[in-house]
Amino acid sequence: MDQIAFAPPVDDAALHELRREVRAFLAETIGDHAPGQRIRSWMGNDAAFSRACGEAGYLGMTFPTRYGGQGRTSMERYVVTEEMLAAGAPVGLHWIADRQSGPLLLQYGTEEQRREILPRVAAGECYFCIGMSEPDSGSDLAAARTRAEPVDGGFVINGTKVWTTNAHLAHYMILFCKTEAAEDRHGGASQLLIDLSTPGITISPILNMAGKHEFNEVSFRDVFVPETALIGTRGGGWAQVMGELAFERSGPERFLSTFAVLVELIRHASAEPTREAKIAVGRLTAHLVTMRRMSRSVAGLLQAGENPSLQATIVKDLGAVFEQDLPEIARLLVPRPVGRAGQSDYEAVLDYAILHAPSFSLRGGTREILRGIIARGLGLR
């Protein structure tokens, strides 16, 4: 069990001061946003807000200053992220670039890739999507079939990615693909930096249950990219992507996506709280506080230079269950018909959460994949 230990999270006066600074920034930039806007949180897109975050030094916080960053710690970035999500800030456009693609390039990218892209990410002007999930294999990355055939001067890519969030708005994709044959199903994989304006790439919408365009299918047909697109080591993609997923799976977004529902539920139920509401809110709060502690612990491990992919997977699995249960518990405590005109704040956030909750156990890895990883970490597979 030692490999899944959650060390006490870092906390000090400087982090509390930073938290106050971020709250003042948010009060100035999105202070008048209604709950119906805040529930969109990290799926909300606002280019002006992304640029404002860059100007305030809240993007690329852990990047070195020579790449446009702030040279700050993972815990400082965690504080900023948590405050942004708790406030329901529209961080969707810069979200993936700042959370994981930028850090991946910082760790494995070439010097040219870092100098070209990281300053734009830190300025809130460069957006990324993730090319992992595929038709038939879902988020089982080892079963990926998209192939980048090595040719003279580069690679020729063929394959399809699905459930690609915001690919229609992104400038780049980090593509996980097979570049060579290998007996090990985890072998022969690489990561490529893809300019999405490259000829041969087709981006098609996949509408969610609410009829909104957030996900995409991205097809590659004989797409040529130069050798300079390779990130890290050719054939070393599996180890790289596992480290990348530690950034994706452990942050406060894993338990704050439906935070606005909890806030509005408490506001709505507090006038005449029933026994059932008191029990349910108490239990939800206990789960929330526990996951926050675990998530902050993972941030501390990342700051220490460790690879807490197993701990991050546990946070992701627990968070998806919490985020999917919360709207249903709220609906049972305070019923209302979905889709009715003339919504209250409570109804608006509940409607959004109910229609988007099924995706919570897809993004960042399906429940079955996550639990398989946990079982392997415990030596059960």
Short mmCIF file of N, CA, C and O in Angstrom, two decimals, residues 227-307:
data_model
loop_
_atom_site.label_atom_id
_atom_site.label_comp_id
_atom_site.label_asym_id
_atom_site.label_seq_id
_atom_site.Cartn_x
_atom_site.Cartn_y
_atom_site.Cartn_z
N GLU A 227 9.55 15.70 -38.65
CA GLU A 227 10.19 15.02 -37.50
C GLU A 227 10.15 15.88 -36.25
O GLU A 227 10.15 15.37 -35.13
N THR A 228 10.15 17.20 -36.45
CA THR A 228 10.17 18.11 -35.30
C THR A 228 8.87 18.06 -34.50
O THR A 228 8.78 18.65 -33.43
N ALA A 229 7.86 17.33 -35.01
CA ALA A 229 6.61 17.20 -34.26
C ALA A 229 6.72 16.20 -33.12
O ALA A 229 5.87 16.18 -32.23
N LEU A 230 7.74 15.35 -33.16
CA LEU A 230 7.88 14.33 -32.12
C LEU A 230 8.13 14.98 -30.76
O LEU A 230 8.96 15.88 -30.63
N ILE A 231 7.40 14.51 -29.76
CA ILE A 231 7.58 14.96 -28.38
C ILE A 231 8.28 13.85 -27.61
O ILE A 231 7.78 12.72 -27.54
N GLY A 232 9.41 14.16 -27.03
CA GLY A 232 10.12 13.16 -26.24
C GLY A 232 10.75 12.09 -27.11
O GLY A 232 11.27 12.36 -28.19
N THR A 233 10.63 10.86 -26.63
CA THR A 233 11.32 9.73 -27.27
C THR A 233 10.37 8.95 -28.16
O THR A 233 9.26 8.64 -27.76
N ARG A 234 10.81 8.65 -29.39
CA ARG A 234 10.00 7.80 -30.27
C ARG A 234 9.88 6.41 -29.66
O ARG A 234 10.88 5.78 -29.30
N GLY A 235 8.64 5.95 -29.49
CA GLY A 235 8.38 4.66 -28.85
C GLY A 235 8.24 4.76 -27.34
O GLY A 235 7.91 3.79 -26.67
N GLY A 236 8.48 5.94 -26.80
CA GLY A 236 8.38 6.12 -25.34
C GLY A 236 7.10 6.81 -24.91
O GLY A 236 7.00 7.33 -23.79
N GLY A 237 6.11 6.78 -25.79
CA GLY A 237 4.89 7.53 -25.53
C GLY A 237 4.09 7.04 -24.34
O GLY A 237 3.40 7.82 -23.69
N TRP A 238 4.14 5.73 -24.07
CA TRP A 238 3.31 5.21 -22.99
C TRP A 238 3.73 5.81 -21.64
O TRP A 238 2.88 6.29 -20.88
N ALA A 239 5.00 5.80 -21.34
CA ALA A 239 5.48 6.37 -20.07
C ALA A 239 5.17 7.86 -20.00
O ALA A 239 4.79 8.38 -18.95
N GLN A 240 5.33 8.54 -21.13
CA GLN A 240 5.06 9.98 -21.15
C GLN A 240 3.59 10.27 -20.88
O GLN A 240 3.25 11.16 -20.10
N VAL A 241 2.71 9.52 -21.54
CA VAL A 241 1.28 9.82 -21.39
C VAL A 241 0.78 9.46 -20.00
O VAL A 241 -0.13 10.11 -19.48
N MET A 242 1.36 8.45 -19.38
CA MET A 242 0.97 8.13 -18.01
C MET A 242 1.33 9.27 -17.06
O MET A 242 0.58 9.62 -16.15
N GLY A 243 2.50 9.87 -17.28
CA GLY A 243 2.87 11.04 -16.47
C GLY A 243 1.96 12.21 -16.74
O GLY A 243 1.57 12.95 -15.82
N GLU A 244 1.57 12.39 -18.01
CA GLU A 244 0.67 13.49 -18.38
C GLU A 244 -0.68 13.33 -17.70
O GLU A 244 -1.29 14.31 -17.26
N LEU A 245 -1.16 12.10 -17.60
CA LEU A 245 -2.47 11.87 -17.01
C LEU A 245 -2.50 12.19 -15.52
O LEU A 245 -3.58 12.43 -14.96
N ALA A 246 -1.34 12.20 -14.87
CA ALA A 246 -1.31 12.61 -13.46
C ALA A 246 -1.74 14.07 -13.33
O ALA A 246 -2.36 14.46 -12.34
N PHE A 247 -1.41 14.89 -14.36
CA PHE A 247 -1.87 16.29 -14.35
C PHE A 247 -3.37 16.36 -14.59
O PHE A 247 -4.07 17.20 -14.03
N GLU A 248 -3.86 15.47 -15.46
CA GLU A 248 -5.26 15.53 -15.88
C GLU A 248 -6.22 14.99 -14.84
O GLU A 248 -7.34 15.47 -14.72
N ARG A 249 -5.81 13.99 -14.08
CA ARG A 249 -6.76 13.24 -13.29
C ARG A 249 -6.86 13.66 -11.83
O ARG A 249 -7.71 13.12 -11.11
N SER A 250 -6.03 14.54 -11.38
CA SER A 250 -5.97 14.75 -9.93
C SER A 250 -6.38 16.13 -9.46
O SER A 250 -6.45 16.38 -8.27
N GLY A 251 -6.65 17.05 -10.37
CA GLY A 251 -6.90 18.44 -9.97
C GLY A 251 -8.28 18.66 -9.38
O GLY A 251 -9.12 17.76 -9.36
N PRO A 252 -8.52 19.87 -8.90
CA PRO A 252 -9.83 20.17 -8.28
C PRO A 252 -10.99 20.09 -9.26
O PRO A 252 -12.14 20.04 -8.84
N GLU A 253 -10.70 20.06 -10.57
CA GLU A 253 -11.79 19.90 -11.53
C GLU A 253 -12.47 18.55 -11.39
O GLU A 253 -13.57 18.36 -11.91
N ARG A 254 -11.84 17.62 -10.71
CA ARG A 254 -12.41 16.29 -10.55
C ARG A 254 -13.47 16.23 -9.47
O ARG A 254 -14.12 15.20 -9.29
N PHE A 255 -13.64 17.29 -8.69
CA PHE A 255 -14.71 17.29 -7.70
C PHE A 255 -15.44 18.63 -7.63
O PHE A 255 -16.33 18.80 -6.81
N LEU A 256 -15.08 19.58 -8.52
CA LEU A 256 -15.73 20.89 -8.48
C LEU A 256 -16.59 21.17 -9.71
O LEU A 256 -17.15 22.25 -9.83
N SER A 257 -16.71 20.20 -10.63
CA SER A 257 -17.51 20.43 -11.83
C SER A 257 -18.97 20.74 -11.50
O SER A 257 -19.62 21.50 -12.20
N THR A 258 -19.48 20.12 -10.43
CA THR A 258 -20.88 20.35 -10.04
C THR A 258 -20.97 21.09 -8.70
O THR A 258 -21.98 21.03 -8.02
N PHE A 259 -19.90 21.79 -8.35
CA PHE A 259 -19.88 22.51 -7.07
C PHE A 259 -21.01 23.53 -7.00
O PHE A 259 -21.61 23.74 -5.92
N ALA A 260 -21.34 24.15 -8.13
CA ALA A 260 -22.41 25.14 -8.13
C ALA A 260 -23.74 24.52 -7.74
O ALA A 260 -24.60 25.20 -7.15
N VAL A 261 -23.93 23.23 -8.04
CA VAL A 261 -25.16 22.55 -7.63
C VAL A 261 -25.23 22.46 -6.11
O VAL A 261 -26.28 22.72 -5.49
N LEU A 262 -24.11 22.11 -5.48
CA LEU A 262 -24.08 22.01 -4.02
C LEU A 262 -24.36 23.38 -3.39
O LEU A 262 -25.12 23.48 -2.42
N VAL A 263 -23.75 24.43 -3.94
CA VAL A 263 -23.97 25.79 -3.41
C VAL A 263 -25.44 26.17 -3.51
O VAL A 263 -26.04 26.65 -2.53
N GLU A 264 -26.03 25.94 -4.68
CA GLU A 264 -27.43 26.33 -4.87
C GLU A 264 -28.37 25.41 -4.09
O GLU A 264 -29.42 25.86 -3.61
N LEU A 265 -28.01 24.14 -3.93
CA LEU A 265 -28.82 23.23 -3.12
C LEU A 265 -28.87 23.71 -1.67
O LEU A 265 -29.94 23.76 -1.05
N ILE A 266 -27.70 24.06 -1.13
CA ILE A 266 -27.66 24.55 0.25
C ILE A 266 -28.45 25.84 0.38
O ILE A 266 -29.22 26.04 1.33
N ARG A 267 -28.29 26.73 -0.62
CA ARG A 267 -29.02 27.99 -0.58
C ARG A 267 -30.54 27.75 -0.61
O ARG A 267 -31.31 28.37 0.12
N HIS A 268 -30.94 26.79 -1.46
CA HIS A 268 -32.36 26.51 -1.65
C HIS A 268 -32.95 25.80 -0.43
O HIS A 268 -34.08 26.11 0.00
N ALA A 269 -32.19 24.85 0.13
CA ALA A 269 -32.73 24.01 1.21
C ALA A 269 -32.61 24.67 2.59
O ALA A 269 -33.26 24.24 3.54
N SER A 270 -31.78 25.70 2.70
CA SER A 270 -31.50 26.27 4.02
C SER A 270 -32.70 27.02 4.61
O SER A 270 -32.75 27.24 5.83
N ALA A 271 -33.66 27.39 3.78
CA ALA A 271 -34.82 28.12 4.30
C ALA A 271 -35.61 27.24 5.27
O ALA A 271 -35.96 27.66 6.36
N GLU A 272 -35.86 26.00 4.85
CA GLU A 272 -36.56 25.04 5.71
C GLU A 272 -35.89 23.68 5.55
O GLU A 272 -36.42 22.78 4.89
N PRO A 273 -34.72 23.51 6.13
CA PRO A 273 -33.96 22.26 5.91
C PRO A 273 -34.66 21.04 6.50
O PRO A 273 -35.05 21.04 7.67
N THR A 274 -34.82 20.02 5.68
CA THR A 274 -35.40 18.76 6.14
C THR A 274 -34.30 17.88 6.73
O THR A 274 -33.10 18.12 6.52
N ARG A 275 -34.71 16.83 7.43
CA ARG A 275 -33.74 15.89 8.00
C ARG A 275 -32.94 15.24 6.87
O ARG A 275 -31.72 15.09 6.97
N GLU A 276 -33.64 14.88 5.80
CA GLU A 276 -32.97 14.23 4.67
C GLU A 276 -31.95 15.16 4.04
O GLU A 276 -30.85 14.73 3.64
N ALA A 277 -32.29 16.43 3.93
CA ALA A 277 -31.36 17.39 3.33
C ALA A 277 -30.12 17.58 4.20
O ALA A 277 -29.00 17.66 3.69
N LYS A 278 -30.32 17.65 5.51
CA LYS A 278 -29.17 17.81 6.41
C LYS A 278 -28.22 16.63 6.30
O LYS A 278 -27.00 16.79 6.23
N ILE A 279 -28.79 15.41 6.27
CA ILE A 279 -27.94 14.21 6.16
C ILE A 279 -27.19 14.20 4.83
O ILE A 279 -25.98 13.95 4.77
N ALA A 280 -27.92 14.49 3.75
CA ALA A 280 -27.30 14.42 2.43
C ALA A 280 -26.21 15.48 2.25
O ALA A 280 -25.12 15.18 1.75
N VAL A 281 -26.49 16.70 2.67
CA VAL A 281 -25.50 17.77 2.52
C VAL A 281 -24.28 17.49 3.40
O VAL A 281 -23.13 17.73 2.99
N GLY A 282 -24.52 16.97 4.60
CA GLY A 282 -23.39 16.63 5.47
C GLY A 282 -22.51 15.57 4.84
O GLY A 282 -21.27 15.68 4.86
N ARG A 283 -23.13 14.55 4.26
CA ARG A 283 -22.35 13.48 3.64
C ARG A 283 -21.60 13.99 2.40
O ARG A 283 -20.42 13.67 2.22
N LEU A 284 -22.27 14.78 1.58
CA LEU A 284 -21.61 15.33 0.39
C LEU A 284 -20.42 16.20 0.78
O LEU A 284 -19.36 16.17 0.15
N THR A 285 -20.61 17.00 1.83
CA THR A 285 -19.51 17.88 2.27
C THR A 285 -18.32 17.06 2.77
O THR A 285 -17.16 17.39 2.49
N ALA A 286 -18.60 15.99 3.51
CA ALA A 286 -17.51 15.13 4.00
C ALA A 286 -16.74 14.53 2.83
O ALA A 286 -15.49 14.49 2.84
N HIS A 287 -17.45 14.08 1.81
CA HIS A 287 -16.78 13.51 0.63
C HIS A 287 -15.95 14.58 -0.08
O HIS A 287 -14.82 14.34 -0.50
N LEU A 288 -16.53 15.78 -0.19
CA LEU A 288 -15.83 16.87 -0.88
C LEU A 288 -14.53 17.23 -0.16
O LEU A 288 -13.48 17.38 -0.79
N VAL A 289 -14.60 17.35 1.14
CA VAL A 289 -13.41 17.73 1.92
C VAL A 289 -12.34 16.65 1.82
O VAL A 289 -11.14 16.94 1.70
N THR A 290 -12.76 15.39 1.85
CA THR A 290 -11.79 14.29 1.75
C THR A 290 -11.10 14.27 0.39
O THR A 290 -9.86 14.14 0.31
N MET A 291 -11.88 14.44 -0.67
CA MET A 291 -11.26 14.44 -2.01
C MET A 291 -10.35 15.66 -2.20
O MET A 291 -9.31 15.56 -2.84
N ARG A 292 -10.74 16.78 -1.63
CA ARG A 292 -9.89 17.98 -1.73
C ARG A 292 -8.54 17.72 -1.06
O ARG A 292 -7.49 18.09 -1.60
N ARG A 293 -8.58 17.07 0.04
CA ARG A 293 -7.33 16.77 0.76
C ARG A 293 -6.45 15.84 -0.08
O ARG A 293 -5.25 16.03 -0.22
N MET A 294 -7.06 14.81 -0.67
CA MET A 294 -6.32 13.87 -1.51
C MET A 294 -5.76 14.58 -2.74
O MET A 294 -4.61 14.36 -3.14
N SER A 295 -6.57 15.43 -3.35
CA SER A 295 -6.15 16.15 -4.56
C SER A 295 -4.98 17.09 -4.27
O SER A 295 -4.02 17.18 -5.04
N ARG A 296 -5.05 17.79 -3.14
CA ARG A 296 -3.95 18.69 -2.76
C ARG A 296 -2.68 17.90 -2.46
O ARG A 296 -1.57 18.36 -2.70
N SER A 297 -2.87 16.69 -1.94
CA SER A 297 -1.70 15.84 -1.70
C SER A 297 -1.00 15.49 -3.00
O SER A 297 0.23 15.52 -3.09
N VAL A 298 -1.80 15.17 -4.04
CA VAL A 298 -1.21 14.85 -5.34
C VAL A 298 -0.46 16.06 -5.90
O VAL A 298 0.62 15.93 -6.47
N ALA A 299 -1.04 17.26 -5.72
CA ALA A 299 -0.34 18.47 -6.17
C ALA A 299 1.01 18.61 -5.49
O ALA A 299 2.01 19.01 -6.10
N GLY A 300 1.06 18.26 -4.20
CA GLY A 300 2.33 18.31 -3.48
C GLY A 300 3.33 17.30 -4.02
O GLY A 300 4.53 17.58 -4.12
N LEU A 301 2.84 16.11 -4.39
CA LEU A 301 3.73 15.09 -4.96
C LEU A 301 4.26 15.54 -6.31
O LEU A 301 5.44 15.32 -6.64
N LEU A 302 3.40 16.17 -7.13
CA LEU A 302 3.86 16.70 -8.42
C LEU A 302 4.92 17.77 -8.20
O LEU A 302 5.91 17.84 -8.92
N GLN A 303 4.69 18.60 -7.20
CA GLN A 303 5.66 19.66 -6.90
C GLN A 303 7.00 19.07 -6.46
O GLN A 303 8.06 19.63 -6.75
N ALA A 304 6.95 17.91 -5.82
CA ALA A 304 8.19 17.25 -5.37
C ALA A 304 8.87 16.49 -6.49
O ALA A 304 9.91 15.85 -6.27
N GLY A 305 8.27 16.52 -7.71
CA GLY A 305 8.89 15.85 -8.85
C GLY A 305 8.57 14.38 -8.97
O GLY A 305 9.17 13.67 -9.76
N GLU A 306 7.59 13.91 -8.20
CA GLU A 306 7.21 12.50 -8.26
C GLU A 306 6.15 12.29 -9.34
O GLU A 306 5.60 13.25 -9.89
N ASN A 307 5.87 11.02 -9.64
CA ASN A 307 4.84 10.68 -10.62
C ASN A 307 3.69 9.96 -9.91
O ASN A 307 3.66 8.73 -9.85
#
